[in-house]
Tab-separated table of C-alpha atoms in Angstrom:
chain	number	residue	atom	x	y	z
A	66	GLY	CA	15.865	6.160	-4.438
A	67	GLU	CA	12.383	6.864	-5.705
A	68	ASN	CA	10.288	9.631	-4.193
A	69	VAL	CA	6.569	10.108	-4.822
A	70	GLU	CA	4.719	13.344	-4.154
A	71	GLN	CA	0.937	13.585	-4.177
A	72	HIS	CA	-1.388	16.593	-4.339
A	73	PRO	CA	-3.693	17.716	-2.931
A	74	SER	CA	-3.557	16.181	0.526
A	75	THR	CA	-7.287	16.830	0.993
A	76	LEU	CA	-9.997	17.353	-1.592
A	77	SER	CA	-13.699	18.115	-1.209
A	78	VAL	CA	-16.058	17.961	-4.169
A	79	GLN	CA	-19.798	18.105	-4.660
A	80	GLU	CA	-21.507	14.883	-5.622
A	81	GLY	CA	-21.520	14.574	-9.387
A	82	ASP	CA	-18.422	16.711	-9.910
A	83	SER	CA	-15.050	15.394	-11.018
A	84	ALA	CA	-12.010	14.863	-8.795
A	85	VAL	CA	-8.392	14.905	-9.910
A	86	ILE	CA	-5.404	13.766	-7.871
A	87	LYS	CA	-1.869	14.290	-9.158
A	88	CYS	CA	1.348	12.490	-8.368
A	89	THR	CA	4.943	13.042	-9.412
A	90	TYR	CA	7.834	10.630	-9.197
A	91	SER	CA	11.560	11.192	-9.300
A	92	ASP	CA	13.143	8.184	-11.005
A	93	SER	CA	12.530	7.850	-14.729
A	94	ALA	CA	13.142	4.078	-14.472
A	95	SER	CA	9.850	3.612	-12.591
A	96	ASN	CA	7.538	1.612	-14.804
A	97	TYR	CA	4.371	0.643	-12.936
A	98	PHE	CA	1.930	3.017	-11.249
A	99	PRO	CA	-0.962	1.600	-9.220
A	100	TRP	CA	-3.641	3.573	-7.404
A	101	TYR	CA	-5.173	2.330	-4.161
A	102	LYS	CA	-8.329	3.386	-2.339
A	103	GLN	CA	-8.489	3.005	1.416
A	104	GLU	CA	-11.722	3.469	3.307
A	105	LEU	CA	-11.545	4.290	6.984
A	106	GLY	CA	-10.187	1.353	8.983
A	107	LYS	CA	-10.011	-0.929	5.947
A	108	ARG	CA	-7.332	-2.325	3.693
A	109	PRO	CA	-5.983	-0.468	0.657
A	110	GLN	CA	-7.605	-1.816	-2.492
A	111	LEU	CA	-6.263	-1.489	-6.016
A	112	ILE	CA	-8.642	0.545	-8.165
A	113	ILE	CA	-6.624	1.069	-11.329
A	114	ASP	CA	-3.042	0.837	-12.536
A	115	ILE	CA	-0.989	1.893	-15.536
A	116	ARG	CA	2.302	0.764	-16.994
A	117	SER	CA	4.950	2.991	-18.521
A	118	ASN	CA	4.209	1.900	-22.091
A	119	VAL	CA	0.657	3.278	-21.886
A	120	GLY	CA	-0.449	6.914	-21.685
A	121	GLU	CA	-3.995	6.502	-20.440
A	122	LYS	CA	-6.280	3.848	-19.005
A	123	LYS	CA	-9.961	4.031	-18.174
A	124	ASP	CA	-12.307	1.868	-16.135
A	125	GLN	CA	-15.870	3.191	-15.960
A	126	ARG	CA	-15.749	6.427	-13.910
A	127	ILE	CA	-12.038	6.151	-13.144
A	128	ALA	CA	-9.160	7.022	-15.444
A	129	VAL	CA	-5.421	7.379	-15.027
A	130	THR	CA	-3.061	9.332	-17.246
A	131	LEU	CA	0.713	9.091	-17.354
A	132	ASN	CA	3.205	11.628	-18.660
A	133	LYS	CA	6.586	9.910	-18.668
A	134	THR	CA	8.454	12.972	-19.881
A	135	ALA	CA	7.205	15.105	-17.029
A	136	LYS	CA	7.236	12.159	-14.625
A	137	HIS	CA	3.738	12.660	-13.377
A	138	PHE	CA	0.501	10.701	-13.384
A	139	SER	CA	-3.029	11.571	-12.381
A	140	LEU	CA	-6.206	9.897	-11.203
A	141	HIS	CA	-9.486	11.225	-12.558
A	142	ILE	CA	-12.830	10.306	-11.016
A	143	THR	CA	-15.917	11.513	-12.848
A	144	GLU	CA	-19.498	11.765	-11.569
A	145	THR	CA	-18.331	11.378	-7.988
A	146	GLN	CA	-20.551	9.617	-5.481
A	147	PRO	CA	-20.510	9.656	-1.650
A	148	GLU	CA	-19.047	6.142	-1.645
A	149	ASP	CA	-15.974	7.532	-3.424
A	150	SER	CA	-15.053	9.251	-0.151
A	151	ALA	CA	-11.795	7.641	1.016
A	152	VAL	CA	-8.034	8.121	1.077
A	153	TYR	CA	-6.388	7.526	-2.282
A	154	PHE	CA	-2.743	6.520	-2.571
A	155	CYS	CA	-0.675	6.630	-5.728
A	156	ALA	CA	2.475	4.549	-6.016
A	157	ALA	CA	5.461	4.166	-8.294
A	158	THR	CA	7.370	0.943	-8.740
A	159	LEU	CA	11.116	1.075	-9.203
A	160	TYR	CA	12.577	-2.367	-9.829
A	161	ASP	CA	11.204	-4.409	-6.902
A	162	LYS	CA	10.174	-1.555	-4.630
A	163	VAL	CA	6.781	0.101	-4.513
A	164	ILE	CA	6.904	3.627	-3.121
A	165	PHE	CA	3.591	5.099	-2.023
A	166	GLY	CA	2.609	8.733	-2.066
A	167	PRO	CA	1.374	10.302	1.191
A	168	GLY	CA	-2.291	9.997	0.231
A	169	THR	CA	-5.214	12.270	-0.649
A	170	SER	CA	-8.301	12.352	1.544
A	171	LEU	CA	-11.288	12.782	-0.779
A	172	SER	CA	-14.657	13.863	0.577
A	173	VAL	CA	-17.691	13.817	-1.683
A	174	ILE	CA	-20.420	16.065	-0.349
A	175	PRO	CA	-23.986	14.902	-1.098
B	148	ASP	CA	-11.940	-10.163	0.206
B	149	SER	CA	-8.429	-10.095	-1.238
B	150	GLY	CA	-7.541	-13.653	-0.182
B	151	VAL	CA	-4.745	-12.395	2.086
B	152	THR	CA	-5.287	-13.194	5.756
B	153	GLN	CA	-3.694	-11.614	8.797
B	154	THR	CA	-3.864	-12.531	12.458
B	155	PRO	CA	-4.531	-11.240	14.977
B	156	LYS	CA	-6.914	-8.404	14.066
B	157	HIS	CA	-6.087	-6.440	17.176
B	158	LEU	CA	-3.204	-6.621	19.593
B	159	ILE	CA	-2.764	-4.632	22.789
B	160	THR	CA	0.503	-4.902	24.643
B	161	ALA	CA	2.890	-2.961	26.858
B	162	THR	CA	6.119	-1.156	26.148
B	163	GLY	CA	9.158	-3.409	26.104
B	164	GLN	CA	7.198	-6.457	25.029
B	165	ARG	CA	7.544	-8.566	21.903
B	166	VAL	CA	4.768	-9.551	19.488
B	167	THR	CA	4.426	-11.623	16.336
B	168	LEU	CA	2.095	-10.768	13.482
B	169	ARG	CA	1.139	-13.427	10.984
B	170	CYS	CA	0.230	-13.221	7.301
B	171	SER	CA	-0.930	-15.833	4.799
B	172	PRO	CA	-0.681	-14.783	1.146
B	173	ARG	CA	-3.188	-15.479	-1.599
B	174	SER	CA	-2.994	-18.928	-3.074
B	175	GLY	CA	-0.228	-18.994	-5.679
B	176	ASP	CA	1.421	-15.742	-4.578
B	177	LEU	CA	5.114	-16.037	-3.781
B	178	SER	CA	5.863	-12.543	-2.478
B	179	VAL	CA	4.840	-11.089	0.860
B	180	TYR	CA	5.284	-7.433	1.775
B	181	TRP	CA	4.945	-5.755	5.167
B	182	TYR	CA	3.815	-2.154	5.651
B	183	GLN	CA	3.335	0.089	8.667
B	184	GLN	CA	0.605	2.726	8.695
B	185	SER	CA	0.593	5.101	11.663
B	186	LEU	CA	-2.360	7.345	12.463
B	187	ASP	CA	-3.031	9.720	9.576
B	188	GLN	CA	0.110	8.506	7.865
B	189	GLY	CA	0.791	6.874	4.566
B	190	LEU	CA	2.029	3.380	3.943
B	191	GLN	CA	5.617	2.820	4.974
B	192	PHE	CA	7.213	-0.168	3.284
B	193	LEU	CA	9.085	-2.368	5.746
B	194	ILE	CA	10.265	-5.508	3.977
B	195	GLN	CA	9.521	-7.969	1.170
B	196	TYR	CA	10.061	-11.714	0.957
B	197	TYR	CA	9.931	-13.767	-2.210
B	198	ASN	CA	9.680	-17.545	-2.005
B	199	GLY	CA	11.327	-17.644	1.394
B	200	GLU	CA	14.137	-15.182	0.708
B	201	GLU	CA	14.401	-11.533	1.677
B	202	ARG	CA	13.949	-9.524	-1.519
B	203	ALA	CA	13.803	-5.862	-0.568
B	204	LYS	CA	14.154	-3.813	2.565
B	205	GLY	CA	12.561	-0.496	3.421
B	206	ASN	CA	12.455	1.547	6.597
B	207	ILE	CA	12.444	-1.404	8.951
B	208	LEU	CA	13.843	-0.844	12.433
B	209	GLU	CA	16.499	-3.181	13.839
B	210	ARG	CA	13.996	-4.141	16.569
B	211	PHE	CA	11.763	-5.591	13.858
B	212	SER	CA	12.415	-8.762	11.913
B	213	ALA	CA	10.484	-10.942	9.528
B	214	GLN	CA	10.635	-14.279	7.830
B	215	GLN	CA	8.750	-16.284	5.241
B	216	PHE	CA	8.255	-19.976	5.837
B	217	PRO	CA	8.267	-22.889	3.337
B	218	ASP	CA	4.447	-22.796	3.181
B	219	LEU	CA	4.856	-19.101	2.182
B	220	HIS	CA	3.174	-17.614	5.223
B	221	SER	CA	5.127	-14.816	6.840
B	222	GLU	CA	5.629	-13.484	10.335
B	223	LEU	CA	6.679	-10.017	11.433
B	224	ASN	CA	8.329	-9.893	14.842
B	225	LEU	CA	8.354	-6.620	16.754
B	226	SER	CA	10.468	-6.466	19.915
B	227	SER	CA	11.281	-3.938	22.644
B	228	LEU	CA	8.049	-2.217	21.717
B	229	GLU	CA	7.707	1.538	22.118
B	230	LEU	CA	4.623	3.729	22.193
B	231	GLY	CA	5.476	4.944	18.697
B	232	ASP	CA	5.149	1.439	17.305
B	233	SER	CA	1.378	1.661	17.690
B	234	ALA	CA	0.051	1.435	14.156
B	235	LEU	CA	-1.801	-0.623	11.596
B	236	TYR	CA	0.426	-3.276	10.107
B	237	PHE	CA	-0.569	-4.540	6.683
B	238	CYS	CA	0.824	-7.369	4.714
B	239	ALA	CA	0.314	-7.705	0.995
B	240	SER	CA	1.082	-10.456	-1.462
B	241	SER	CA	1.824	-10.655	-5.165
B	242	ARG	CA	2.379	-13.366	-7.732
B	243	GLY	CA	5.962	-12.657	-8.693
B	244	GLN	CA	9.070	-10.980	-7.376
B	245	GLY	CA	7.693	-7.465	-7.321
B	246	GLY	CA	8.220	-4.739	-9.863
B	247	GLY	CA	5.042	-4.534	-11.883
B	248	ASP	CA	3.091	-7.058	-9.842
B	249	THR	CA	-0.213	-6.051	-8.352
B	250	GLN	CA	-0.164	-6.225	-4.566
B	251	TYR	CA	-3.218	-7.457	-2.679
B	252	PHE	CA	-3.517	-6.259	0.888
B	253	GLY	CA	-4.690	-8.137	3.941
B	254	PRO	CA	-7.121	-6.616	6.476
B	255	GLY	CA	-4.305	-5.482	8.762
B	256	THR	CA	-3.359	-5.945	12.397
B	257	ARG	CA	-3.952	-2.996	14.690
B	258	LEU	CA	-1.200	-2.856	17.289
B	259	THR	CA	-1.637	-0.717	20.377
B	260	VAL	CA	1.333	-0.292	22.691
B	261	LEU	CA	0.429	1.075	26.145
């Protein structure tokens, strides 16, 4: 089955700096890669996603890149703000199953 | 607000008991997914239903069961509860059968087993 690894597990950045979270997946048949943000005690919320026929997608300060050959994808957050502090989960979808990575706890220091 | 509702918000019960968690998907969504999130843990996929039928199964214990009703709401039944079952239980819904569908999460039910 699919396995998703995510690094780093914790990340601290200064406000205004960029943050990068990387994920790798094991099954080359995976074709949909969403990213979720979860604030403390709240529900995971989709922030951006990418499909396997696209290499990069951007939405304001957030971008995701996908390297199908290497089977890894990354989340990039630019000009970080304190409200970006949360746990971020990547996921890979293989057929009907969505497998989540273990999460990255991002802290943005004012 | 994602449009997915879950009840109750909080549930406190004792070991050995049985509880039922309820989820109503977004209007028009046919799939419901259940996840367990223990303290400082990631999201563990339990089970998915699509239009009333079981579609995919994850790491769901035999003590747990679920169903999706004709009105598309779903219930997750947890029995013979153990201390380790204490967790946040999320349901999510999506339009289609899964795969590349975006999942929208409900607010979760926090279960505490004493």
